[in-house]
XYZ file of C-alpha atoms in Angstrom:
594
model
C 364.871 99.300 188.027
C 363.006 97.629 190.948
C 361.410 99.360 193.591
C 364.112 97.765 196.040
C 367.121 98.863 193.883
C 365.675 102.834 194.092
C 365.288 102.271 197.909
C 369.392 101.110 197.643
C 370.171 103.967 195.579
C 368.265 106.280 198.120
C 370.007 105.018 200.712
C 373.323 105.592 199.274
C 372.457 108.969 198.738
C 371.499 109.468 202.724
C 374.579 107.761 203.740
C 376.739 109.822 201.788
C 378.151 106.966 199.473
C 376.429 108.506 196.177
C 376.535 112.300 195.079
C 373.245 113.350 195.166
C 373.459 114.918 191.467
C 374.621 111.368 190.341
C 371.533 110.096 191.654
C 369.573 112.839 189.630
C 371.251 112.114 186.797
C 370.234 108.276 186.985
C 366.806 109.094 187.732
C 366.650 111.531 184.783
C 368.372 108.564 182.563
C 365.596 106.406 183.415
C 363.038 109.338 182.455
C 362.050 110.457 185.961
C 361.960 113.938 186.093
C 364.227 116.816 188.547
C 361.329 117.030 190.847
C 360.693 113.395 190.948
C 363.795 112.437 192.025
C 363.980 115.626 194.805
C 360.831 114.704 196.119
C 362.317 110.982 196.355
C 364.976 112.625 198.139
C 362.746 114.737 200.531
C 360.757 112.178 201.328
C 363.629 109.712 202.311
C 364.653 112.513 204.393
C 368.097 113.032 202.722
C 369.180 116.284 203.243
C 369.753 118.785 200.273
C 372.701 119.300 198.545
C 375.246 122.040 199.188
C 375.198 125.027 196.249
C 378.019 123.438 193.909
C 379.634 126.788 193.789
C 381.241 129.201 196.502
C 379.732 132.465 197.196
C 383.387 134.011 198.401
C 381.994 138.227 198.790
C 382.378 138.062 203.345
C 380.445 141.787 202.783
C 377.165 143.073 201.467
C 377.873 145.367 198.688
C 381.409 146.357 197.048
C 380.406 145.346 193.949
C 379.596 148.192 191.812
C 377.657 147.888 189.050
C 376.050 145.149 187.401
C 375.055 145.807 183.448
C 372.569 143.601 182.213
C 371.172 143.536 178.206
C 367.448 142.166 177.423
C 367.232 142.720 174.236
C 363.101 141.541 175.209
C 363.339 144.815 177.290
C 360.258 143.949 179.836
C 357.177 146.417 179.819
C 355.529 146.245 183.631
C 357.039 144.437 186.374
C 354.013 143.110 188.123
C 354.274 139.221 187.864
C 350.883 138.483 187.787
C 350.208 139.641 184.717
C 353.693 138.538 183.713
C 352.561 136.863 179.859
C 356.121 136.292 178.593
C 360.082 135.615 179.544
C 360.723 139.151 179.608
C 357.989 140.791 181.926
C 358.622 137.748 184.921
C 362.740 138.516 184.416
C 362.258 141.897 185.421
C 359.410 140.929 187.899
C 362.035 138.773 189.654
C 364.382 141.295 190.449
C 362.328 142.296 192.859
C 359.958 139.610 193.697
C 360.315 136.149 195.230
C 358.804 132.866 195.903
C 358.131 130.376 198.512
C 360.585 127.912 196.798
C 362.185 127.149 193.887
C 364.028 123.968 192.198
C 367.905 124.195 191.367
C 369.563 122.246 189.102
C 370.272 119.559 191.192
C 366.905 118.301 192.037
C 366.726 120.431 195.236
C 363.531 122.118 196.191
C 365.364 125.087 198.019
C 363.298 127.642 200.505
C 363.330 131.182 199.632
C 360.550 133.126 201.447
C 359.937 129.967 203.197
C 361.999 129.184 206.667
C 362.261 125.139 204.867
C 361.051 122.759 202.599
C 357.898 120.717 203.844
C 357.955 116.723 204.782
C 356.455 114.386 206.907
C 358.955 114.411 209.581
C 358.758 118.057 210.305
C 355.121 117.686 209.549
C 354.075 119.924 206.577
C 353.354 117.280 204.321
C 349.898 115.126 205.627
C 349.943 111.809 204.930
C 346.906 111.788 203.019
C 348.527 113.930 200.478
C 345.693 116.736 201.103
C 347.676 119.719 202.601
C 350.589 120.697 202.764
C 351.988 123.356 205.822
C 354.049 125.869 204.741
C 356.393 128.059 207.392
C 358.015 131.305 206.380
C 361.234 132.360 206.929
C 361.203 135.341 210.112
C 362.691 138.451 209.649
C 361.287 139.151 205.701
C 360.652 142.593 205.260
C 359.246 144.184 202.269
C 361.377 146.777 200.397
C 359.439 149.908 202.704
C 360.167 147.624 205.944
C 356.909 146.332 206.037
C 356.580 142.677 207.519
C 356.641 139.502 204.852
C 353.527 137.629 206.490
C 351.325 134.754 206.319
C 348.845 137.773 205.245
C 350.530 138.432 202.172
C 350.689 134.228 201.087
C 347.671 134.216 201.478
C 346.520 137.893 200.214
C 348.219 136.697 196.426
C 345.925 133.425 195.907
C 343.126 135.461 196.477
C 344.286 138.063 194.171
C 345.191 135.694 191.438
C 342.093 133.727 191.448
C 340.101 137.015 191.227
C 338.498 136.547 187.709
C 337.873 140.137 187.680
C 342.164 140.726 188.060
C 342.310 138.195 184.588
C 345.739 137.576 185.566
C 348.498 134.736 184.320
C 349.215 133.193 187.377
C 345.270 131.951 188.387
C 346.268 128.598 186.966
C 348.725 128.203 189.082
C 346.458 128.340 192.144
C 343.946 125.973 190.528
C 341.999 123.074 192.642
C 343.596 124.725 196.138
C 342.993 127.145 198.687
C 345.641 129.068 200.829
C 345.169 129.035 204.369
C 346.434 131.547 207.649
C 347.336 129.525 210.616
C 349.313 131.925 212.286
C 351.771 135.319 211.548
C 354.347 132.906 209.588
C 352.424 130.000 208.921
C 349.851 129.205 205.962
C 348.337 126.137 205.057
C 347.793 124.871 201.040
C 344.836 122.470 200.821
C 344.598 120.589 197.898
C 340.844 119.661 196.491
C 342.248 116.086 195.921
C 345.188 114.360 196.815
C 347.982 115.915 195.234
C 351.038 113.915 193.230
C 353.430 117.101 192.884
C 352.331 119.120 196.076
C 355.312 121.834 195.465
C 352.683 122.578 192.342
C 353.163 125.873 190.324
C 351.516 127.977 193.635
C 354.999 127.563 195.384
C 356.997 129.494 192.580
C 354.593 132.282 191.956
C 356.447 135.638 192.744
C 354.727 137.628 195.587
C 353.340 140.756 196.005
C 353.294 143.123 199.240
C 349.447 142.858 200.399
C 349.218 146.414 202.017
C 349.966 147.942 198.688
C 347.943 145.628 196.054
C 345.166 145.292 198.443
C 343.211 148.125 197.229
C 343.305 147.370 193.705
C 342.009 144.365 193.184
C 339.915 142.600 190.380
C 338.738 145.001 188.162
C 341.145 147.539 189.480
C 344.243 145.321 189.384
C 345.197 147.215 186.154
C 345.266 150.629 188.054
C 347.753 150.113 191.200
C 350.668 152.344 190.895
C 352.924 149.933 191.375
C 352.318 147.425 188.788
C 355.511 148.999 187.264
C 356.833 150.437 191.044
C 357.752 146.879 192.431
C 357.935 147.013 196.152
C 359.112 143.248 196.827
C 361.299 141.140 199.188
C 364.254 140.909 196.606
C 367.965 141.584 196.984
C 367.650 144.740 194.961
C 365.071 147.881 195.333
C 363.671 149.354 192.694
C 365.111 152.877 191.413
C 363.506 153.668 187.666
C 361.875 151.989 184.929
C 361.061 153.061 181.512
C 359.224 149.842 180.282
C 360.929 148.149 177.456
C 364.277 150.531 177.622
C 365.473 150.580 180.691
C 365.668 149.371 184.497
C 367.521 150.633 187.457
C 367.664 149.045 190.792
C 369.848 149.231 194.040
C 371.223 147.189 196.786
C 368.518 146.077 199.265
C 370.539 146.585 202.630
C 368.208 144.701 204.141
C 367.997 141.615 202.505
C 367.268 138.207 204.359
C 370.230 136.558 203.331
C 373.485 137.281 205.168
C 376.459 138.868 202.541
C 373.467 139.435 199.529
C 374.110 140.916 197.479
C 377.242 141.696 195.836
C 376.902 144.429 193.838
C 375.794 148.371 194.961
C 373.272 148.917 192.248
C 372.181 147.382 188.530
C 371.223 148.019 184.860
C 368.618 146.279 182.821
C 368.766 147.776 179.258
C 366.504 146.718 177.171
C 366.029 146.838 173.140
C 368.001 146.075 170.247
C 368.677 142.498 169.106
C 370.306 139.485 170.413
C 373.171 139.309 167.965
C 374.490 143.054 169.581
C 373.410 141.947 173.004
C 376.025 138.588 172.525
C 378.368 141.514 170.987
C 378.021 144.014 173.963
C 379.298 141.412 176.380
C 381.355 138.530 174.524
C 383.262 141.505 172.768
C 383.433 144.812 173.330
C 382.776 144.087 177.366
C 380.624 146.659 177.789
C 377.956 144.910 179.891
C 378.414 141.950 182.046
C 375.497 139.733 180.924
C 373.147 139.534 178.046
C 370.057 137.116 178.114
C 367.698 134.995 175.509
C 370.358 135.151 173.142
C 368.788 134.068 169.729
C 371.795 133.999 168.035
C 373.082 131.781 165.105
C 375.931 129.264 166.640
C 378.857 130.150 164.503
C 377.892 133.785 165.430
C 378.428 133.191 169.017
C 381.640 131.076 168.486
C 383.483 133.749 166.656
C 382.384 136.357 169.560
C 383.666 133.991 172.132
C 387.158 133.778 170.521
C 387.488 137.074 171.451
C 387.798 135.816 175.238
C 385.939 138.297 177.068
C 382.902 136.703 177.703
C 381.674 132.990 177.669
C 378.360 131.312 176.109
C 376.222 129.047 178.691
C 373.767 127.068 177.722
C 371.065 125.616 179.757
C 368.732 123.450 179.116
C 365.206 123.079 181.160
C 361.893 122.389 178.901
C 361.675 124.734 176.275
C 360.155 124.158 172.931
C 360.061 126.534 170.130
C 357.209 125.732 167.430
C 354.777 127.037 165.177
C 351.436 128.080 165.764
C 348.012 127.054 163.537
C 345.635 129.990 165.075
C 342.652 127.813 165.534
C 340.231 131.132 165.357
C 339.943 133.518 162.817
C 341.522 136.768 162.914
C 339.857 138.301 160.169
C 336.544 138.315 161.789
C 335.245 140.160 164.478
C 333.157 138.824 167.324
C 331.500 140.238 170.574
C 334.374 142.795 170.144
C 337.792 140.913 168.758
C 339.418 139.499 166.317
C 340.859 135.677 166.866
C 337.521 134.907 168.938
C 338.146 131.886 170.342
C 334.200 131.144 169.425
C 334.964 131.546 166.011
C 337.101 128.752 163.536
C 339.796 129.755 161.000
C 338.443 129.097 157.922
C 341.574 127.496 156.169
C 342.630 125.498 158.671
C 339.389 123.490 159.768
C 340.197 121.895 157.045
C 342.911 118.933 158.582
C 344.189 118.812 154.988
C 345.059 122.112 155.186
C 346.828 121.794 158.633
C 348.661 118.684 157.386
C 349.872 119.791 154.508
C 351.498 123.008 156.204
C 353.249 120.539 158.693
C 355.068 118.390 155.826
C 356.220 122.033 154.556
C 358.364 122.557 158.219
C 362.154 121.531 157.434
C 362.957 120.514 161.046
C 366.589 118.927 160.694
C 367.343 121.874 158.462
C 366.211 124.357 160.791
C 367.866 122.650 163.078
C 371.732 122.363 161.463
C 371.365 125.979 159.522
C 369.431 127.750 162.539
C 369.780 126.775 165.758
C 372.729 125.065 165.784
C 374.184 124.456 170.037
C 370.622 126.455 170.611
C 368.350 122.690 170.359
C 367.655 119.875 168.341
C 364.835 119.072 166.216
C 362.021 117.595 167.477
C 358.140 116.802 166.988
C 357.257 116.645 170.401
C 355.836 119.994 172.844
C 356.941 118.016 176.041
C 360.713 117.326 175.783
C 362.054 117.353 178.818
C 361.952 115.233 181.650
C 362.867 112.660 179.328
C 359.754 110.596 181.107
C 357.267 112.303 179.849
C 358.671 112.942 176.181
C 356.210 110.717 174.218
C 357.668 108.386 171.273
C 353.910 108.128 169.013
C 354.813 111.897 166.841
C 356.549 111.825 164.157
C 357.326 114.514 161.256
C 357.733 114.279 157.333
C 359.095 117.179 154.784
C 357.647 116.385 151.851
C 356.263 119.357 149.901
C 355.375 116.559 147.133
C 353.013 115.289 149.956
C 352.168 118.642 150.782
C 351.347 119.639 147.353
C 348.947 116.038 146.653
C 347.058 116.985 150.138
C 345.961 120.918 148.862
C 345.175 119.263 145.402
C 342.295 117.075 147.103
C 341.458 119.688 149.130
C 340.147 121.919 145.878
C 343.022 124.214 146.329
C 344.013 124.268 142.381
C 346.986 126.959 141.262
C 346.540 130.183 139.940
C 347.997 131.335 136.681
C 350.966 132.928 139.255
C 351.246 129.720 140.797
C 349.378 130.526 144.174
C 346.427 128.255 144.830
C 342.974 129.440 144.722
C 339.395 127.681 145.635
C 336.313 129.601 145.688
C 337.783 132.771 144.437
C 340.137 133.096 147.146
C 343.910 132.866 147.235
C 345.766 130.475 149.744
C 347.372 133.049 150.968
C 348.485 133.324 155.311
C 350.225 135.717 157.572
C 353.216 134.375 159.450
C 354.079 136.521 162.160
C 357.493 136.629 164.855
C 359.112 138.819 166.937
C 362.226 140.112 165.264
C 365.719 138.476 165.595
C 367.848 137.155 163.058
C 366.908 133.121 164.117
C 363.041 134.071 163.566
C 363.332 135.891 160.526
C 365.375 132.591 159.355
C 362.901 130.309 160.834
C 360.323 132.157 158.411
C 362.559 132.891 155.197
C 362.873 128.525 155.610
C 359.117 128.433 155.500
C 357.950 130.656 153.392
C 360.565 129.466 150.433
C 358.933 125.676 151.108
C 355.141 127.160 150.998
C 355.883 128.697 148.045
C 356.769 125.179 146.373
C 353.680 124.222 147.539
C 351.344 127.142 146.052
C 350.931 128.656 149.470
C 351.708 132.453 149.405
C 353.218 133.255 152.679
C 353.175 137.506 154.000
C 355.978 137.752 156.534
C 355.612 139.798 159.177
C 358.244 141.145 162.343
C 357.360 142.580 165.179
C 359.525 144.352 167.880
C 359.937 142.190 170.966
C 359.404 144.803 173.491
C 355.658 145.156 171.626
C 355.324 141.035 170.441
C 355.687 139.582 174.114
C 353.922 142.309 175.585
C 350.507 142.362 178.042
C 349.669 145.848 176.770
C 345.847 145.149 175.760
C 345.886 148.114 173.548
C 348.013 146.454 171.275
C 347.075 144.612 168.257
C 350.472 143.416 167.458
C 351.410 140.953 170.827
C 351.092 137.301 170.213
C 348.363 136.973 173.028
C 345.815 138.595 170.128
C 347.205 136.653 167.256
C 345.869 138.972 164.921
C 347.922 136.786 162.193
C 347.256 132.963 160.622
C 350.490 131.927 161.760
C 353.117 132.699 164.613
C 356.400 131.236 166.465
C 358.111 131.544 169.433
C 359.486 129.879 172.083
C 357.570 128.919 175.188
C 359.426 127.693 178.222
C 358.433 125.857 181.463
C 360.865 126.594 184.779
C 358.877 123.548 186.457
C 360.418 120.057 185.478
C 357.101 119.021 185.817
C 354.749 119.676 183.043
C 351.855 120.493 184.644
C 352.498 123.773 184.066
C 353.346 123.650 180.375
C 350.390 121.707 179.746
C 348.243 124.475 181.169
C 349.087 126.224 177.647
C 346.174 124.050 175.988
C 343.379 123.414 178.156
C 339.754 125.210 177.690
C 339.649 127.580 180.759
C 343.173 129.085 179.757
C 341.896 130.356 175.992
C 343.249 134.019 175.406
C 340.537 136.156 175.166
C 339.456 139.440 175.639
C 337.603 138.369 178.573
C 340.817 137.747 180.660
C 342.626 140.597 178.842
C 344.318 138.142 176.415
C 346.280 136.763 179.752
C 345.110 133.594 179.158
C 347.849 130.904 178.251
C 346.031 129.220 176.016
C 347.290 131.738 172.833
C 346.595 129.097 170.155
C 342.556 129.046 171.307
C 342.816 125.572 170.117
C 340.268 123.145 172.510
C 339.847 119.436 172.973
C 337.582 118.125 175.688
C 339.517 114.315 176.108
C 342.477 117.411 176.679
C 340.933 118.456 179.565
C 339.784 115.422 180.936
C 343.446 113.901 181.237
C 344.529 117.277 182.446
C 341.877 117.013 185.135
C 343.282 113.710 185.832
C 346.805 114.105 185.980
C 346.329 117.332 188.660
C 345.231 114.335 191.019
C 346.812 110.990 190.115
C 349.958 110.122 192.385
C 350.972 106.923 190.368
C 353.823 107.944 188.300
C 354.420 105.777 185.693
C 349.770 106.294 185.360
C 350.377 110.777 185.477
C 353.299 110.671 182.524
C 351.064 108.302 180.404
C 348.542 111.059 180.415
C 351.023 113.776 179.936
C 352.354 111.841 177.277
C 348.820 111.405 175.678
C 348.534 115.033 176.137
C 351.297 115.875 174.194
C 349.928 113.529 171.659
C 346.825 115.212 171.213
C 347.938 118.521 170.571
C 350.354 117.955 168.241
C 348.462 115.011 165.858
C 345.545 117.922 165.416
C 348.189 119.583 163.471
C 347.328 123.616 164.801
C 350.835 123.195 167.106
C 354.216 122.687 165.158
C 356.776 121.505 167.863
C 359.999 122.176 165.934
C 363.144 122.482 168.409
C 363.882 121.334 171.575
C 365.715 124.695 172.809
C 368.183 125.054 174.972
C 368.696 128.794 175.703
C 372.039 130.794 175.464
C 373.355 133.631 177.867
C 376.244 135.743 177.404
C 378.455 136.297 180.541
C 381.667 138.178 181.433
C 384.578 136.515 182.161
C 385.038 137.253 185.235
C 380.746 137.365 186.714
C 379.596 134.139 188.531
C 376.421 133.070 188.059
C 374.900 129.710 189.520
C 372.299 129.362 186.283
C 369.946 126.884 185.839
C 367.306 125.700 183.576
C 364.622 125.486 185.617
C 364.325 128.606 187.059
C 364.222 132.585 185.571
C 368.090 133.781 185.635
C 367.201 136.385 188.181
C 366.744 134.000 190.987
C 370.204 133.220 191.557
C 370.678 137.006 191.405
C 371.170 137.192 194.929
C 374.119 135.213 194.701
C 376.179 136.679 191.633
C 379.811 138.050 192.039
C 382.665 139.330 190.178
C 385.618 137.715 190.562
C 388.696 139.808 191.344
């Protein structure tokens, strides 16, 4: 499509002659991403497009209770140190952004008073800076005043190497400035392509009550697991990974939010009797991260009491080479990312595990509605999904590769070189589509003389920050592990960050790092370095697309299903969902229908 037929389309858009999410969908057909086409949008000075449902409640409250299931129960609720799905879902509940992206391209304001462009002058032409002015009115949950203070108050926080928390990269290459009570100032080090970034999603925290413990102390504040935020609902009790109790916020910035008096975040159990809490017995109203075999959640849903939704953002779930060894301890801890695992610096190794991964069986006999297969970590936008990877099962292959790598089989049929068996630890949280996932393996690696130990871990402990654990998949204390890893950002900036050098999980950074596979490539870095700053395009997916190219030919990353993710839902709750953004910021919004 020319340049002149996008200005047409534009056009048509700002006259009111195309649907704006028709025009999202063409862009996204021709592989430009959500935030590509919004920023299209904001920049042709189209206005946004109206929510696509109807909030009917004319009252704040009146809705009782709300009963939520996480079966990934979250553990603290400060989002900074947020490592996983679970900890930044409960975080949210209580916390908000600047902005966020909806489903429809839209870059909607939420702690901000409106979105940024050239015509009302937040966005320089030089691409440089962008001004930022906050909604009036914003009161924290003790009535404290939402401030320019506070913006500014988290960037420092977050960058604080001392603090080691999860959402420094999102502040990279920028500094936050205070130009007056309600307006801050983002200054990019170079001109910036996607000036929305990661920084304008990062959930914020009240300054008058973080301020005293930061860096080093960050860890102590009593209310990394008290959350004290802007949110529709205050915070009532928590017992990390069981259960969380909040209450209306009366008031909240946004006139007739919320609808319901008070709500209930149980965690534990597993997905299959969260799907079963709410598609059949009714007991709770929504159930989340539902890891759930298909035909499973088709014969709840008969039982028409609930409904399945599935959304689809950029998710991938994969498997995981550890590029450091976890046997050995250095400086301290095991999985060093100083030291090498001693299998798999051999690439024969590494390749032959990859032609052991069954992807369009997984696929059909696991995941079902929940993704397709795929060999690529960036999936979605379509733009930047790269078409160089591909993937063979071939345990004949496999088999040839560990031969000429002087692994020869034992007399029990389980390879050996040097007096020591080929034998690895594959570890997941549990849930019936993991376990699956590893039984699928395992049987294939044992066709191939590889003896596989399986190992489950509780969710609530797995996805956890808790440093004193040896179990979460920040330490990797294993050879192997899966899981799913998810980007709310249609741009990939952010899911690339899960590779590059300065992100390795460590002890150093508390094993916040996002970088959990310690695997390091400096022509990695280099294109991430240049895709932070290059505003061509067409020139910034190329790299992303190399990116994605790297990581997965070195074999120590597995992509194996493009994921869509499944939520149970009563009947009668609406919920505006979308893929790009954590359930619980619609929350505001939710209802139950009459």
């Amino acid at each position: 499509m020319t340049e002149t037929e996008l200005r047409k389309l534009v056009e048509a858009v700002r006259c009111g002659r195309l649907p704006r999410r028709l025009f999202v969908e063409r862009m996204l057909s021709l592989g430009l991403s959500v935030p590509m086409a919004g920023l299209m949008l904001i920049q042709a000075r189209v206005a946004a497009a109206q929510p696509s449902f109807a909030y009917k409640p004319a009252k704040r409250g009146g809705g009782g209770n709300l009963r939520m299931l996480e079966w990934q129960g979250p553990t603290l609720l400060n989002p900074h140190f947020a490592t996983g799905i679970k900890d930044f879902f409960g975080s949210r509940i209580f916390y908000e952004p600047l902005a966020q992206w909806d489903a429809d391209g839209n870059l909607e304001p939420v702690l901000a008073a409106g979105i940024p462009s050239r015509e009302n002058g937040g966005l320089a032409a030089d691409g440089r800076s962008v001004v930022w002015k906050l909604k009036p009115g914003v009161t924290w949950h003790d009535g404290q005043p939402f401030t320019a203070d506070d913006v500014v108050f988290n960037w420092q926080y977050a960058i604080d190497a001392a603090a080691a928390t999860v959402s420094a990269g999102s502040y990279r290459n920028l500094k936050i400035e205070k130009i007056d009570s309600h307006t801050v100032r983002v200054v990019f080090a170079a001109a910036s392509p996607f000036w929305p970034g990661q920084y304008s999603q990062v959930l914020l925290v009240p300054r008058h009550l973080f301020a005293a413990f930061g860096g080093a102390k960050s860890r102590e504040s009593p209310n990394n697991n008290k959350p004290v935020g802007t949110g529709a609902y205050t915070f009532v009790e928590f017992k990390p990974g069981d259960l969380l109790r909040a209450a209306l916020n009366p008031r909240y910035h946004e006139a007739n939010r919320p609808h319901f008096d008070t709500l209930e975040l149980k965690g534990g159990g597993d997905p299959t009797s969260a799907a079963r809490a709410v598609l059949q017995t009714g007991e709770y109203d929504y159930a989340s991260s539902l890891l759930v075999e298909d035909d499973v959640l088709k014969r709840m849903e008969a039982g028409g009491k609930g409904r399945v939704q599935f959304l689809r953002g950029s998710a991938t779930a994969a498997i995981y080479l550890n590029h450091a060894n976890p046997a050995l301890e250095v400086d301290g801890e095991r999985s060093n990312p100083k030291t090498r695992h001693p299998l798999f610096s051999d690439a024969r190794v590494r390749r032959a595990v990859g032609l052991l991964i069954d992807r369009q069986s997984i696929e059909t006999y696991v995941y079902g509605r929940l993704g397709k297969a795929t060999t690529n970590y960036i999936n979605n936008p379509p733009r930047y999904r790269s078409a160089n990877t591909t993937s063979e099962f071939n345990i004949g292959k496999a088999n040839a590769m560990l031969d000429a790598a002087g692994w020869k089989p034992g007399a029990d049929g389980v390879r050996e070189k040097g007096g020591k068996r080929l034998t690895l630890l594959f570890q997941a949280s549990i849930g019936t589509v993991a376990q699956k996932l590893q039984a699928v393996v395992k049987q294939a690696a044992q066709k191939a003389g590889i003896e596989m130990e399986l190992k489950g871990v509780v969710s609530s402990v797995f996805f956890s920050s808790d440093i004193g654990n040896t179990d979460t998949y920040g330490k990797f204390y294993a050879d192997i592990q899966t899981y799913n890893w998810s980007n709310d950002s249609p741009d990939p900036e952010g899911l690339m960050q899960s590779f590059v050098s300065w992100e390795v999980c460590s002890k150093a950074n508390k094993w916040l790092g996002l970088n959990l596979v310690r695997w390091q490539n400096g022509e990695f870095d280099a294109l991430f370095r240049a895709a932070e700053t290059e505003l061509d395009p067409v020139k910034r997916a190329a790299l992303f697309i190399r990116m994605n190219d790297l990581v997965v030919g070195d074999g120590y990353v597995l992509p194996i299903i493009d994921r869509t993710t499944a939520r149970a839902l009563n009947r009668r709750l609406v919920a505006p969902l979308s893929g790009w953004q954590s359930d619980m910021a619609s929350l505001p919004h939710w209802y139950r229908e009459a």
